[in-house]
């Protein structure tokens, strides 16, 4: 959520000779690993290995920042710390909160998932200006070390509070060296799930070039005494909170998160293709960031709810595995996104990034509606907390099998 600030610091000060492609590879590696390792994290969450996941993530995220503060201006070491180590550490928390929310609040699972995913938006509001202030006030090395300390306290607190719901039974992980312990073929035999995955592939391929380049895109349009450029990233992340929570409420009431997912994606497509090339001043850019933040927050806050909606009853105990496999399949597209964005900017200019993102979002919306069209979800009356049993909600884990399927 904050790599746009890192990108600007690297581009202007730390790695001025590096190309956009090389700088994009750092953020792309980070997001690639966060998504790729979701297949492992999701499976571990299903078997209640929350403590191991959180402790590992805490150690690696803090270690990555501390190492980054001392590696100087060596590109390879910056990639290793800020890209690889940080990516592995953050992967431990990517699915953590939404998985817990579905278990603790099964009757309001879609809303609970929206609220927990809004935490990413809150972090996106706090971290970019905090990091920018610390680096400008104390210098890069000391500023990043202070940020590491703050991050450690926040993550440790979240780990202490984010306990799984005790249910008395636990699934068995199985032999860790066997492929079917981690990878299940059932999800990809489900047409609706495949269309949902395709929609998310395109969403990542379109969004990451935007968020990577939005600060430098906004720079020539802002007033000389106007917002610092990192505030545009903060606005984008902050307004995403409203999109994540708002669509969570709508999904809970409408009981159809995939339709909402498709609608917000097509709106994001239209907004980007029209506004990105036409924005000419700070007011326009600010309004664009507000609207895009709401829509993108919705787009990336709904996938877990969409999986819970379409997952068959026979597999509902493995929602972490299904969700993790979806995120993992998106990893190559999150890596390619910043690289494609950098190449497009160098060859065709900033406007090409907007057209690329808008086109990807447009095709993604079609994939969402195909996922809805092929979903095998029984019709049901909208639930209330007084009249609906947990078994009536699709994708909600109410019993846990003692063995793996």
C-alpha positions as a Markdown table, in Angstrom:
| # | Residue | x | y | z |
|---|---|---|---|---|
| 1 | Unk | 0.0 | 0.0 | 0.0 |
| 2 | Unk | 3.0 | 2.3 | 0.6 |
| 3 | Unk | 5.4 | 1.3 | -2.1 |
| 4 | Unk | 4.5 | 4.4 | -4.2 |
| 5 | Unk | 6.4 | 6.4 | -1.5 |
| 6 | Unk | 9.4 | 4.1 | -1.6 |
| 7 | Unk | 9.3 | 4.3 | -5.4 |
| 8 | Unk | 9.5 | 8.1 | -5.2 |
| 9 | Unk | 12.3 | 8.1 | -2.7 |
| 10 | Unk | 14.3 | 5.6 | -4.7 |
| 11 | Unk | 13.7 | 7.4 | -8.0 |
| 12 | Unk | 14.7 | 10.8 | -6.6 |
| 13 | Unk | 17.4 | 10.0 | -4.1 |
| 14 | Unk | 18.4 | 6.5 | -3.3 |
| 15 | Unk | 18.6 | 4.9 | -6.8 |
| 16 | Unk | 18.4 | 7.8 | -9.3 |
| 17 | Unk | 20.2 | 5.8 | -12.0 |
| 18 | Unk | 17.8 | 2.9 | -11.8 |
| 19 | Unk | 15.1 | 2.6 | -14.6 |
| 20 | Unk | 11.4 | 2.5 | -13.9 |
| 21 | Unk | 11.5 | -1.2 | -14.8 |
| 22 | Unk | 14.1 | -1.9 | -12.1 |
| 23 | Unk | 12.3 | 0.1 | -9.5 |
| 24 | Unk | 9.0 | -1.5 | -10.4 |
| 25 | Unk | 10.6 | -4.9 | -9.9 |
| 26 | Unk | 11.1 | -4.2 | -6.2 |
| 27 | Unk | 7.5 | -3.5 | -5.5 |
| 28 | Unk | 6.4 | -6.2 | -8.0 |
| 29 | Unk | 8.5 | -8.8 | -6.2 |
| 30 | Unk | 7.0 | -7.8 | -2.9 |
| 31 | Unk | 3.4 | -8.1 | -4.1 |
| 32 | Unk | 4.2 | -11.3 | -6.0 |
| 33 | Unk | 5.4 | -13.1 | -2.9 |
| 34 | Unk | 2.5 | -11.8 | -0.7 |
| 35 | Unk | 0.1 | -13.4 | -3.2 |
| 36 | Unk | 2.2 | -16.5 | -4.2 |
| 37 | Unk | 2.6 | -17.6 | -0.6 |
| 38 | Unk | -1.1 | -17.3 | 0.2 |
| 39 | Unk | -1.6 | -20.9 | -0.9 |
| 40 | Unk | 0.6 | -21.9 | 2.0 |
| 41 | Unk | -0.8 | -19.4 | 4.5 |
| 42 | Unk | -4.4 | -20.2 | 3.6 |
| 43 | Unk | -3.9 | -23.9 | 4.2 |
| 44 | Unk | -2.1 | -23.2 | 7.6 |
| 45 | Unk | -5.0 | -21.0 | 8.6 |
| 46 | Unk | -7.4 | -23.8 | 7.9 |
| 47 | Unk | -5.5 | -26.0 | 10.3 |
| 48 | Unk | -5.2 | -23.3 | 13.0 |
| 49 | Unk | -1.5 | -22.5 | 12.8 |
| 50 | Unk | -2.2 | -18.8 | 13.4 |
| 51 | Unk | 0.5 | -18.3 | 16.0 |
| 52 | Unk | 3.3 | -19.7 | 13.8 |
| 53 | Unk | 2.1 | -17.6 | 10.9 |
| 54 | Unk | 2.0 | -14.3 | 13.0 |
| 55 | Unk | 5.3 | -14.8 | 14.7 |
| 56 | Unk | 7.1 | -15.6 | 11.4 |
| 57 | Unk | 5.5 | -12.6 | 9.8 |
| 58 | Unk | 6.4 | -10.2 | 12.6 |
| 59 | Unk | 10.0 | -11.3 | 12.6 |
| 60 | Unk | 10.5 | -11.0 | 8.8 |
| 61 | Unk | 8.7 | -7.7 | 8.4 |
| 62 | Unk | 10.8 | -6.0 | 11.1 |
| 63 | Unk | 14.0 | -7.7 | 9.8 |
| 64 | Unk | 13.3 | -6.4 | 6.3 |
| 65 | Unk | 13.0 | -2.8 | 7.4 |
| 66 | Unk | 16.1 | -3.0 | 9.7 |
| 67 | Unk | 18.2 | -4.5 | 6.9 |
| 68 | Unk | 16.9 | -1.9 | 4.4 |
| 69 | Unk | 18.1 | 0.9 | 6.6 |
| 70 | Unk | 21.8 | -0.3 | 6.4 |
| 71 | Unk | 22.2 | -1.6 | 2.9 |
| 72 | Unk | 23.0 | 1.8 | 1.4 |
| 73 | Unk | 22.3 | 2.4 | -2.3 |
| 74 | Unk | 23.0 | -1.1 | -3.6 |
| 75 | Unk | 20.1 | -2.0 | -5.8 |
| 76 | Unk | 20.5 | -5.8 | -5.4 |
| 77 | Unk | 20.4 | -5.5 | -1.6 |
| 78 | Unk | 17.4 | -3.1 | -1.6 |
| 79 | Unk | 15.6 | -5.6 | -3.8 |
| 80 | Unk | 16.5 | -8.4 | -1.5 |
| 81 | Unk | 15.3 | -6.6 | 1.7 |
| 82 | Unk | 12.4 | -4.4 | 0.5 |
| 83 | Unk | 11.3 | -6.8 | -2.2 |
| 84 | Unk | 12.0 | -10.4 | -1.2 |
| 85 | Unk | 12.2 | -10.5 | 2.7 |
| 86 | Unk | 9.4 | -7.9 | 3.2 |
| 87 | Unk | 7.2 | -9.8 | 0.7 |
| 88 | Unk | 7.6 | -13.1 | 2.5 |
| 89 | Unk | 6.9 | -11.4 | 5.8 |
| 90 | Unk | 3.8 | -9.6 | 4.7 |
| 91 | Unk | 2.4 | -12.7 | 3.1 |
| 92 | Unk | 1.8 | -14.0 | 6.6 |
| 93 | Unk | -0.8 | -11.3 | 7.3 |
| 94 | Unk | -2.5 | -10.9 | 3.9 |
| 95 | Unk | -5.3 | -13.4 | 4.6 |
| 96 | Unk | -5.1 | -13.5 | 8.4 |
| 97 | Unk | -7.8 | -11.0 | 9.4 |
| 98 | Unk | -10.4 | -11.9 | 6.8 |
| 99 | Unk | -10.1 | -15.7 | 7.6 |
| 100 | Unk | -10.6 | -15.0 | 11.3 |
| 101 | Unk | -13.5 | -12.6 | 10.6 |
| 102 | Unk | -15.4 | -15.3 | 8.7 |
| 103 | Unk | -14.9 | -17.8 | 11.5 |
| 104 | Unk | -15.9 | -15.4 | 14.3 |
| 105 | Unk | -18.9 | -13.7 | 12.6 |
| 106 | Unk | -20.5 | -16.3 | 10.3 |
| 107 | Unk | -23.9 | -14.5 | 10.2 |
| 108 | Unk | -22.3 | -11.3 | 9.1 |
| 109 | Unk | -19.3 | -12.7 | 7.2 |
| 110 | Unk | -19.4 | -10.4 | 4.2 |
| 111 | Unk | -19.6 | -7.3 | 6.4 |
| 112 | Unk | -16.9 | -8.5 | 8.8 |
| 113 | Unk | -14.6 | -9.3 | 5.9 |
| 114 | Unk | -15.2 | -5.7 | 4.6 |
| 115 | Unk | -14.3 | -4.2 | 7.9 |
| 116 | Unk | -11.1 | -6.2 | 8.4 |
| 117 | Unk | -10.0 | -5.5 | 4.8 |
| 118 | Unk | -10.5 | -1.8 | 5.6 |
| 119 | Unk | -7.5 | -2.1 | 7.9 |
| 120 | Unk | -5.4 | -2.1 | 4.7 |
| 121 | Unk | -6.9 | 1.3 | 3.9 |
| 122 | Unk | -6.2 | 2.6 | 7.4 |
| 123 | Unk | -2.6 | 1.5 | 7.1 |
| 124 | Unk | -2.4 | 3.1 | 3.7 |
| 125 | Unk | -3.4 | 6.4 | 5.3 |
| 126 | Unk | -1.0 | 6.2 | 8.2 |
| 127 | Unk | 2.2 | 4.7 | 6.8 |
| 128 | Unk | 2.9 | 6.9 | 3.7 |
| 129 | Unk | 3.0 | 10.2 | 5.5 |
| 130 | Unk | 4.6 | 8.7 | 8.6 |
| 131 | Unk | 7.4 | 7.2 | 6.5 |
| 132 | Unk | 7.8 | 10.4 | 4.4 |
| 133 | Unk | 8.0 | 12.5 | 7.6 |
| 134 | Unk | 10.5 | 10.1 | 9.3 |
| 135 | Unk | 12.8 | 10.0 | 6.3 |
| 136 | Unk | 12.8 | 13.7 | 5.7 |
| 137 | Unk | 13.2 | 14.5 | 9.5 |
| 138 | Unk | 15.8 | 11.9 | 10.5 |
| 139 | Unk | 17.3 | 10.7 | 7.2 |
| 140 | Unk | 16.7 | 7.5 | 5.4 |
| 141 | Unk | 18.5 | 5.0 | 7.7 |
| 142 | Unk | 17.3 | 6.3 | 11.0 |
| 143 | Unk | 13.8 | 7.0 | 9.7 |
| 144 | Unk | 13.4 | 3.5 | 8.4 |
| 145 | Unk | 14.7 | 2.1 | 11.7 |
| 146 | Unk | 12.1 | 4.1 | 13.6 |
| 147 | Unk | 9.5 | 2.9 | 11.2 |
| 148 | Unk | 10.6 | -0.7 | 11.9 |
| 149 | Unk | 10.0 | -0.1 | 15.6 |
| 150 | Unk | 6.5 | 1.3 | 15.0 |
| 151 | Unk | 5.7 | -1.6 | 12.7 |
| 152 | Unk | 6.9 | -4.1 | 15.2 |
| 153 | Unk | 4.6 | -2.7 | 18.0 |
| 154 | Unk | 1.6 | -2.6 | 15.7 |
| 155 | Unk | 2.1 | -6.1 | 14.3 |
| 156 | Unk | 2.8 | -7.6 | 17.7 |
| 157 | Unk | -0.4 | -6.1 | 19.1 |
| 158 | Unk | -2.4 | -7.4 | 16.1 |
| 159 | Unk | -0.9 | -10.9 | 16.6 |
| 160 | Unk | -1.8 | -10.9 | 20.3 |
| 161 | Unk | -5.4 | -9.9 | 19.6 |
| 162 | Unk | -6.0 | -11.8 | 16.4 |
| 163 | Unk | -6.7 | -15.2 | 17.9 |
| 164 | Unk | -8.7 | -17.9 | 16.0 |
| 165 | Unk | -12.1 | -18.9 | 17.1 |
| 166 | Unk | -11.9 | -22.0 | 19.3 |
| 167 | Unk | -14.1 | -24.8 | 17.9 |
| 168 | Unk | -12.8 | -27.9 | 19.7 |
| 169 | Unk | -11.7 | -29.7 | 16.5 |
| 170 | Unk | -8.8 | -29.2 | 14.2 |
| 171 | Unk | -8.0 | -30.4 | 10.8 |
| 172 | Unk | -4.8 | -32.3 | 10.2 |
| 173 | Unk | -2.3 | -30.6 | 7.9 |
| 174 | Unk | -0.9 | -33.8 | 6.3 |
| 175 | Unk | 2.7 | -34.5 | 5.1 |
| 176 | Unk | 4.3 | -31.2 | 4.3 |
| 177 | Unk | 6.3 | -32.5 | 1.3 |
| 178 | Unk | 3.2 | -33.8 | -0.5 |
| 179 | Unk | 1.8 | -31.5 | -3.1 |
| 180 | Unk | -1.9 | -32.3 | -2.3 |
| 181 | Unk | -1.3 | -31.1 | 1.3 |
| 182 | Unk | -1.1 | -27.5 | -0.1 |
| 183 | Unk | -2.7 | -27.7 | -3.6 |
| 184 | Unk | -6.3 | -28.9 | -4.1 |
| 185 | Unk | -7.6 | -29.5 | -7.6 |
| 186 | Unk | -11.3 | -29.0 | -6.7 |
| 187 | Unk | -11.3 | -25.2 | -6.9 |
| 188 | Unk | -10.2 | -25.2 | -10.5 |
| 189 | Unk | -12.8 | -27.7 | -11.5 |
| 190 | Unk | -15.4 | -25.0 | -10.6 |
| 191 | Unk | -16.1 | -22.7 | -13.6 |
| 192 | Unk | -17.3 | -19.9 | -11.5 |
| 193 | Unk | -14.1 | -19.9 | -9.4 |
| 194 | Unk | -12.0 | -19.9 | -12.5 |
| 195 | Unk | -13.8 | -16.8 | -13.9 |
| 196 | Unk | -13.3 | -15.1 | -10.5 |
| 197 | Unk | -9.6 | -15.9 | -10.6 |
| 198 | Unk | -9.4 | -14.5 | -14.1 |
| 199 | Unk | -11.1 | -11.3 | -13.0 |
| 200 | Unk | -8.6 | -10.9 | -10.2 |
| 201 | Unk | -5.6 | -11.6 | -12.5 |
| 202 | Unk | -6.7 | -8.7 | -14.7 |
| 203 | Unk | -7.4 | -6.4 | -11.7 |
| 204 | Unk | -3.9 | -6.8 | -10.4 |
| 205 | Unk | -2.4 | -6.4 | -13.8 |
| 206 | Unk | -4.2 | -3.1 | -14.2 |
| 207 | Unk | -4.0 | -1.7 | -10.7 |
| 208 | Unk | -0.3 | -2.1 | -9.8 |
| 209 | Unk | 1.0 | 0.2 | -12.6 |
| 210 | Unk | -1.4 | 2.9 | -11.4 |
| 211 | Unk | -0.4 | 2.8 | -7.7 |
| 212 | Unk | 3.3 | 2.5 | -8.6 |
| 213 | Unk | 3.3 | 5.6 | -10.8 |
| 214 | Unk | 0.5 | 7.8 | -9.3 |
| 215 | Unk | 2.8 | 10.0 | -7.3 |
| 216 | Unk | 5.0 | 10.9 | -10.3 |
| 217 | Unk | 1.9 | 11.2 | -12.5 |
| 218 | Unk | 0.4 | 13.8 | -10.0 |
| 219 | Unk | 3.6 | 15.7 | -9.5 |
| 220 | Unk | 3.4 | 18.1 | -12.5 |
| 221 | Unk | -0.3 | 18.7 | -11.9 |
| 222 | Unk | -0.1 | 19.9 | -8.3 |
| 223 | Unk | 0.3 | 23.5 | -7.1 |
| 224 | Unk | 3.8 | 24.6 | -6.1 |
| 225 | Unk | 2.5 | 25.1 | -2.5 |
| 226 | Unk | -0.1 | 22.3 | -2.7 |
| 227 | Unk | -0.2 | 18.7 | -1.4 |
| 228 | Unk | 3.0 | 16.7 | -1.2 |
| 229 | Unk | 2.8 | 13.9 | -3.7 |
| 230 | Unk | 2.6 | 11.2 | -1.1 |
| 231 | Unk | -0.7 | 12.6 | 0.0 |
| 232 | Unk | -2.3 | 11.5 | -3.2 |
| 233 | Unk | -1.3 | 7.9 | -2.3 |
| 234 | Unk | -2.7 | 8.5 | 1.2 |
| 235 | Unk | -6.0 | 9.8 | -0.2 |
| 236 | Unk | -6.2 | 6.7 | -2.5 |
| 237 | Unk | -5.6 | 4.3 | 0.4 |
| 238 | Unk | -7.8 | 6.2 | 2.9 |
| 239 | Unk | -10.9 | 6.5 | 0.7 |
| 240 | Unk | -10.5 | 2.8 | 0.1 |
| 241 | Unk | -11.8 | 2.2 | 3.6 |
| 242 | Unk | -15.2 | 3.5 | 2.6 |
| 243 | Unk | -15.3 | 1.2 | -0.4 |
| 244 | Unk | -14.3 | -1.8 | 1.6 |
| 245 | Unk | -16.8 | -1.3 | 4.4 |
| 246 | Unk | -19.6 | 0.0 | 2.1 |
| 247 | Unk | -19.5 | -2.9 | -0.2 |
| 248 | Unk | -19.2 | -5.3 | 2.8 |
| 249 | Unk | -22.5 | -3.8 | 4.0 |
| 250 | Unk | -24.1 | -4.1 | 0.6 |
| 251 | Unk | -22.9 | -7.7 | 0.2 |
| 252 | Unk | -24.4 | -8.6 | 3.5 |
| 253 | Unk | -27.8 | -7.1 | 2.6 |
| 254 | Unk | -27.9 | -8.2 | -1.0 |
| 255 | Unk | -26.2 | -11.6 | -0.4 |
| 256 | Unk | -24.5 | -11.3 | -3.8 |
| 257 | Unk | -20.9 | -10.0 | -3.5 |
| 258 | Unk | -19.9 | -11.0 | -7.1 |
| 259 | Unk | -22.5 | -8.7 | -8.7 |
| 260 | Unk | -21.2 | -5.8 | -6.6 |
| 261 | Unk | -17.7 | -6.8 | -7.5 |
| 262 | Unk | -18.4 | -6.6 | -11.2 |
| 263 | Unk | -20.2 | -3.3 | -10.9 |
| 264 | Unk | -17.4 | -1.5 | -9.0 |
| 265 | Unk | -14.8 | -2.9 | -11.4 |
| 266 | Unk | -16.6 | -1.6 | -14.5 |
| 267 | Unk | -16.9 | 1.8 | -12.8 |
| 268 | Unk | -13.2 | 1.8 | -12.0 |
| 269 | Unk | -12.5 | 1.1 | -15.7 |
| 270 | Unk | -14.5 | 4.0 | -16.9 |
| 271 | Unk | -13.1 | 6.4 | -14.3 |
| 272 | Unk | -9.4 | 5.5 | -15.2 |
| 273 | Unk | -9.8 | 5.6 | -19.0 |
| 274 | Unk | -11.5 | 8.9 | -18.9 |
| 275 | Unk | -9.9 | 10.8 | -16.0 |
| 276 | Unk | -6.2 | 9.6 | -16.1 |
| 277 | Unk | -5.4 | 11.4 | -19.4 |
| 278 | Unk | -7.6 | 14.4 | -18.8 |
| 279 | Unk | -6.5 | 15.3 | -15.3 |
| 280 | Unk | -4.8 | 18.8 | -15.5 |
| 281 | Unk | -4.7 | 20.3 | -12.0 |
| 282 | Unk | -4.5 | 19.4 | -8.3 |
| 283 | Unk | -8.3 | 19.5 | -7.7 |
| 284 | Unk | -8.9 | 17.1 | -10.6 |
| 285 | Unk | -6.2 | 14.7 | -9.4 |
| 286 | Unk | -7.5 | 14.8 | -5.8 |
| 287 | Unk | -11.1 | 14.0 | -6.9 |
| 288 | Unk | -9.7 | 11.2 | -9.1 |
| 289 | Unk | -7.8 | 9.7 | -6.1 |
| 290 | Unk | -10.9 | 9.9 | -3.9 |
| 291 | Unk | -13.2 | 8.1 | -6.4 |
| 292 | Unk | -10.5 | 5.6 | -7.5 |
| 293 | Unk | -9.8 | 4.8 | -3.8 |
| 294 | Unk | -13.4 | 4.0 | -3.1 |
| 295 | Unk | -13.7 | 1.8 | -6.2 |
| 296 | Unk | -10.4 | 0.0 | -5.8 |
| 297 | Unk | -11.0 | -0.5 | -2.1 |
| 298 | Unk | -14.2 | -2.3 | -3.1 |
| 299 | Unk | -12.5 | -4.4 | -5.8 |
| 300 | Unk | -9.8 | -5.7 | -3.5 |
| 301 | Unk | -12.0 | -5.9 | -0.4 |
| 302 | Unk | -14.6 | -8.3 | -2.0 |
| 303 | Unk | -12.6 | -11.3 | -3.3 |
| 304 | Unk | -12.7 | -13.3 | 0.0 |
| 305 | Unk | -16.5 | -12.7 | 0.2 |
| 306 | Unk | -16.9 | -13.7 | -3.4 |
| 307 | Unk | -15.1 | -17.0 | -2.7 |
| 308 | Unk | -17.3 | -17.6 | 0.4 |
| 309 | Unk | -20.3 | -17.0 | -1.8 |
| 310 | Unk | -19.5 | -19.5 | -4.5 |
| 311 | Unk | -17.6 | -22.2 | -2.6 |
| 312 | Unk | -19.6 | -25.5 | -2.6 |
| 313 | Unk | -20.9 | -26.8 | 0.7 |
| 314 | Unk | -18.7 | -29.8 | 0.6 |
| 315 | Unk | -15.6 | -27.7 | 0.6 |
| 316 | Unk | -16.6 | -24.9 | 3.0 |
| 317 | Unk | -14.2 | -26.2 | 5.7 |
| 318 | Unk | -11.4 | -25.3 | 3.3 |
| 319 | Unk | -12.3 | -21.7 | 2.5 |
| 320 | Unk | -8.7 | -20.6 | 3.5 |
| 321 | Unk | -7.3 | -23.0 | 0.9 |
| 322 | Unk | -9.7 | -21.9 | -1.8 |
| 323 | Unk | -9.0 | -18.2 | -1.1 |
| 324 | Unk | -5.3 | -18.7 | -0.8 |
| 325 | Unk | -5.2 | -20.5 | -4.1 |
| 326 | Unk | -7.0 | -17.6 | -5.8 |
| 327 | Unk | -4.6 | -15.1 | -4.4 |
| 328 | Unk | -1.6 | -17.3 | -5.3 |
| 329 | Unk | -2.8 | -17.5 | -8.9 |
| 330 | Unk | -2.7 | -13.7 | -9.1 |
| 331 | Unk | 1.0 | -13.5 | -8.2 |
| 332 | Unk | 2.4 | -13.5 | -11.7 |
| 333 | Unk | 0.1 | -10.7 | -12.7 |
| 334 | Unk | 1.0 | -8.6 | -9.7 |
| 335 | Unk | 4.6 | -9.0 | -10.6 |
| 336 | Unk | 4.0 | -8.2 | -14.3 |
| 337 | Unk | 1.9 | -5.2 | -13.6 |
| 338 | Unk | 4.6 | -2.8 | -12.4 |
| 339 | Unk | 7.0 | -4.0 | -15.0 |
| 340 | Unk | 4.5 | -3.5 | -17.8 |
| 341 | Unk | 3.6 | -0.1 | -16.4 |
| 342 | Unk | 7.2 | 1.0 | -16.4 |
| 343 | Unk | 7.7 | -0.2 | -19.9 |
| 344 | Unk | 4.6 | 1.5 | -21.1 |
| 345 | Unk | 5.6 | 4.8 | -19.5 |
| 346 | Unk | 9.1 | 4.8 | -21.0 |
| 347 | Unk | 7.8 | 4.0 | -24.5 |
| 348 | Unk | 4.4 | 5.8 | -24.7 |
| 349 | Unk | 4.2 | 8.1 | -21.7 |
| 350 | Unk | 2.0 | 8.3 | -18.6 |
| 351 | Unk | -1.3 | 8.2 | -20.4 |
| 352 | Unk | -0.6 | 4.7 | -21.6 |
| 353 | Unk | -0.7 | 3.4 | -18.0 |
| 354 | Unk | -4.3 | 4.7 | -17.6 |
| 355 | Unk | -5.5 | 3.1 | -20.8 |
| 356 | Unk | -3.8 | -0.2 | -19.9 |
| 357 | Unk | -5.4 | -0.2 | -16.4 |
| 358 | Unk | -8.8 | 0.8 | -17.7 |
| 359 | Unk | -8.8 | -2.0 | -20.3 |
| 360 | Unk | -7.8 | -4.6 | -17.8 |
| 361 | Unk | -10.6 | -3.5 | -15.4 |
| 362 | Unk | -13.1 | -3.6 | -18.2 |
| 363 | Unk | -12.3 | -7.2 | -19.1 |
| 364 | Unk | -12.2 | -8.1 | -15.4 |
| 365 | Unk | -15.8 | -6.9 | -15.0 |
| 366 | Unk | -16.8 | -9.3 | -17.8 |
| 367 | Unk | -15.1 | -12.1 | -15.9 |
| 368 | Unk | -17.0 | -11.2 | -12.7 |
| 369 | Unk | -20.4 | -11.5 | -14.5 |
| 370 | Unk | -19.4 | -14.8 | -16.1 |
| 371 | Unk | -18.5 | -16.0 | -12.6 |
| 372 | Unk | -21.9 | -15.0 | -11.4 |
| 373 | Unk | -23.6 | -16.6 | -14.4 |
| 374 | Unk | -21.9 | -20.0 | -13.8 |
| 375 | Unk | -22.2 | -20.0 | -10.0 |
| 376 | Unk | -24.1 | -22.9 | -8.5 |
| 377 | Unk | -25.5 | -21.1 | -5.4 |
| 378 | Unk | -29.0 | -22.2 | -4.2 |
| 379 | Unk | -31.5 | -19.4 | -4.0 |
| 380 | Unk | -32.4 | -18.3 | -0.5 |
| 381 | Unk | -34.0 | -15.6 | 1.4 |
| 382 | Unk | -31.8 | -12.9 | 2.8 |
| 383 | Unk | -30.7 | -14.0 | 6.3 |
| 384 | Unk | -31.1 | -12.4 | 9.6 |
| 385 | Unk | -29.2 | -13.2 | 12.7 |
| 386 | Unk | -32.3 | -14.7 | 14.3 |
| 387 | Unk | -33.6 | -16.9 | 11.5 |
| 388 | Unk | -30.5 | -18.2 | 9.6 |
| 389 | Unk | -28.4 | -21.1 | 10.6 |
| 390 | Unk | -24.7 | -21.1 | 9.7 |
| 391 | Unk | -25.1 | -24.0 | 7.3 |
| 392 | Unk | -27.4 | -21.9 | 5.1 |
| 393 | Unk | -24.6 | -19.4 | 4.4 |
| 394 | Unk | -22.4 | -20.4 | 1.5 |
| 395 | Unk | -18.7 | -20.9 | 2.2 |
| 396 | Unk | -19.0 | -20.4 | 6.0 |
| 397 | Unk | -17.0 | -22.9 | 8.1 |
| 398 | Unk | -19.3 | -24.3 | 10.8 |
| 399 | Unk | -17.8 | -27.7 | 11.3 |
| 400 | Unk | -14.3 | -28.9 | 11.0 |
| 401 | Unk | -13.3 | -32.3 | 9.7 |
| 402 | Unk | -10.6 | -34.1 | 11.7 |
| 403 | Unk | -8.8 | -35.2 | 8.6 |
| 404 | Unk | -7.9 | -33.7 | 5.2 |
| 405 | Unk | -10.1 | -34.7 | 2.3 |
